[in-house]
Coordinates of C-alpha atoms in Angstrom, one line a residue:
M1 CA 23.1 50.4 -71.5
Q2 CA 21.8 48.6 -68.4
K3 CA 18.5 50.3 -68.7
M4 CA 18.3 49.2 -72.4
I5 CA 18.9 45.6 -71.4
K6 CA 16.2 45.7 -68.8
V7 CA 13.7 47.2 -71.3
L8 CA 14.7 44.6 -73.8
A9 CA 14.4 41.8 -71.2
A10 CA 10.9 43.1 -70.2
S11 CA 9.8 43.1 -73.8
F12 CA 10.7 39.4 -74.0
G13 CA 8.9 38.6 -70.8
F14 CA 12.1 38.2 -68.7
A15 CA 11.3 41.0 -66.2
A16 CA 10.1 38.6 -63.6
L17 CA 13.2 36.4 -64.1
L18 CA 15.5 39.3 -63.3
A19 CA 13.8 39.6 -59.9
M20 CA 14.2 35.9 -59.2
P21 CA 17.0 34.7 -56.8
G22 CA 19.8 33.2 -58.8
V23 CA 19.3 35.4 -61.8
A24 CA 21.8 38.2 -62.1
D25 CA 22.1 41.2 -64.3
A26 CA 25.6 42.4 -63.6
E27 CA 26.6 45.2 -66.0
N28 CA 24.4 43.9 -68.9
L29 CA 25.3 40.2 -68.4
I30 CA 22.3 38.0 -67.5
T31 CA 23.2 34.7 -65.8
F32 CA 21.1 31.9 -64.4
D33 CA 22.3 29.5 -61.7
A34 CA 21.0 25.9 -61.5
A35 CA 18.1 26.8 -59.1
A36 CA 16.9 29.7 -61.4
I37 CA 17.1 27.4 -64.4
N38 CA 15.0 24.7 -62.6
A39 CA 12.4 27.4 -61.7
L40 CA 11.9 28.3 -65.4
P41 CA 8.7 27.0 -66.9
G42 CA 9.1 23.8 -69.0
K43 CA 7.1 21.1 -70.7
T44 CA 7.1 17.7 -69.2
T45 CA 7.0 14.8 -71.7
P46 CA 5.4 11.4 -71.1
D47 CA 8.9 10.1 -70.4
K48 CA 9.2 12.7 -67.6
L49 CA 11.8 14.8 -69.4
I50 CA 11.5 18.5 -68.6
V51 CA 12.2 20.7 -71.7
R52 CA 12.9 24.4 -71.3
P53 CA 13.2 26.1 -74.7
F54 CA 15.7 28.8 -75.4
L55 CA 14.1 29.9 -78.6
Q56 CA 10.6 30.9 -79.6
P57 CA 8.6 28.1 -81.3
G58 CA 8.0 28.1 -85.0
G59 CA 11.6 28.8 -86.2
D60 CA 13.9 26.5 -88.2
T61 CA 16.1 25.9 -85.2
T62 CA 15.1 24.5 -81.8
S63 CA 17.2 24.8 -78.7
A64 CA 16.4 23.7 -75.2
R65 CA 17.8 22.6 -71.9
V66 CA 16.5 19.1 -71.1
S67 CA 16.3 17.6 -67.6
L68 CA 15.9 13.9 -67.2
P69 CA 15.1 12.1 -63.9
A70 CA 17.4 9.4 -62.4
N71 CA 17.0 5.7 -63.4
S72 CA 14.8 6.4 -66.5
D73 CA 14.5 4.7 -69.8
I74 CA 13.6 7.0 -72.7
A75 CA 11.6 5.1 -75.4
P76 CA 12.8 5.0 -79.0
H77 CA 11.9 8.3 -80.8
A78 CA 12.9 10.4 -83.7
H79 CA 13.3 14.2 -84.1
P80 CA 11.6 16.2 -86.8
A81 CA 12.4 15.2 -90.4
G82 CA 15.2 17.2 -92.0
K83 CA 16.7 18.3 -88.7
V84 CA 20.0 17.3 -87.1
A85 CA 20.0 17.2 -83.3
I86 CA 23.2 18.2 -81.5
V87 CA 23.1 17.2 -77.8
V88 CA 25.6 18.2 -75.2
V89 CA 25.7 16.2 -72.0
L90 CA 26.0 18.8 -69.3
S91 CA 25.9 16.5 -66.2
G92 CA 24.9 13.0 -65.1
D93 CA 25.2 9.4 -66.3
F94 CA 23.7 9.2 -69.8
K95 CA 23.6 6.3 -72.2
I96 CA 22.1 6.4 -75.7
G97 CA 21.6 4.0 -78.6
L98 CA 20.1 3.8 -82.1
G99 CA 17.2 1.6 -83.2
D100 CA 13.5 1.2 -83.3
K101 CA 13.5 -0.9 -80.1
F102 CA 15.1 -0.3 -76.8
D103 CA 18.2 -2.5 -76.7
E104 CA 20.3 -2.4 -73.5
A105 CA 23.3 -4.0 -75.4
G106 CA 23.2 -1.0 -77.9
L107 CA 23.6 1.7 -75.2
K108 CA 26.7 3.8 -75.4
T109 CA 27.8 6.0 -72.4
V110 CA 28.4 9.7 -73.2
A111 CA 30.2 11.5 -70.4
P112 CA 29.5 15.0 -69.3
G113 CA 31.0 17.4 -71.9
G114 CA 30.4 14.9 -74.6
V115 CA 28.5 15.6 -77.8
I116 CA 26.0 13.4 -79.6
V117 CA 25.0 14.2 -83.2
L118 CA 21.8 12.6 -84.4
R119 CA 21.6 13.0 -88.2
D120 CA 18.3 13.3 -90.0
T121 CA 19.1 9.9 -91.6
D122 CA 19.7 8.1 -88.3
P123 CA 17.0 5.6 -87.1
K124 CA 15.1 6.3 -83.9
H125 CA 17.2 6.6 -80.7
F126 CA 16.6 5.6 -77.1
A127 CA 18.4 6.5 -73.8
R128 CA 18.8 5.6 -70.2
T129 CA 19.9 7.6 -67.2
G130 CA 21.9 6.4 -64.2
N131 CA 21.5 6.9 -60.5
G132 CA 21.3 10.7 -60.7
P133 CA 19.5 13.2 -62.9
V134 CA 20.9 14.2 -66.3
E135 CA 21.0 17.7 -67.8
L136 CA 21.3 18.1 -71.6
M137 CA 21.6 21.0 -74.0
L138 CA 19.8 20.3 -77.3
V139 CA 20.0 22.1 -80.6
A140 CA 18.0 20.8 -83.6
A141 CA 18.5 22.6 -86.9
P142 CA 18.1 22.0 -90.6
K143 CA 21.0 19.9 -91.9
A144 CA 22.1 22.8 -94.3
S145 CA 22.8 25.0 -91.3
V146 CA 25.0 22.5 -89.4
A147 CA 28.8 22.8 -89.8
P148 CA 30.0 19.8 -91.9
T149 CA 32.5 18.9 -89.2
W150 CA 29.6 17.9 -86.9
L151 CA 28.2 15.6 -89.6
G152 CA 31.4 13.7 -90.1
T153 CA 32.2 15.4 -93.4
K154 CA 34.6 18.1 -94.4

């Protein structure tokens, strides 16, 4: 089974990752520590966010780990039309608000472990980080594939 996992990993381009320090393949379980995650390739946005996708581009669902630097303001922006974004704050001091303009009074703190749901009907949103970096887990999917509980409906 372990050989099959390594062949599968190689076919997805993960062979080099398995050799990286901090990446473990213990009896078929692949894990990444923080250093290994930070070593993964990512795309840096104009706001200096580093986005490391989990899924291949082109599908209906997007999933990524997002790293934000300390003391940063993220300009108002929207996600693709028809998609609901579910954001989990993994670590750091993170504040977010809704609106077309950055409004410090509209910022709401979301503690690590907290979840933010940005519906496809919400206006643009903006954010601010505190004195340390912030790590987020983002999943954006078509509204039809999101469990109603996360949309505030039954």
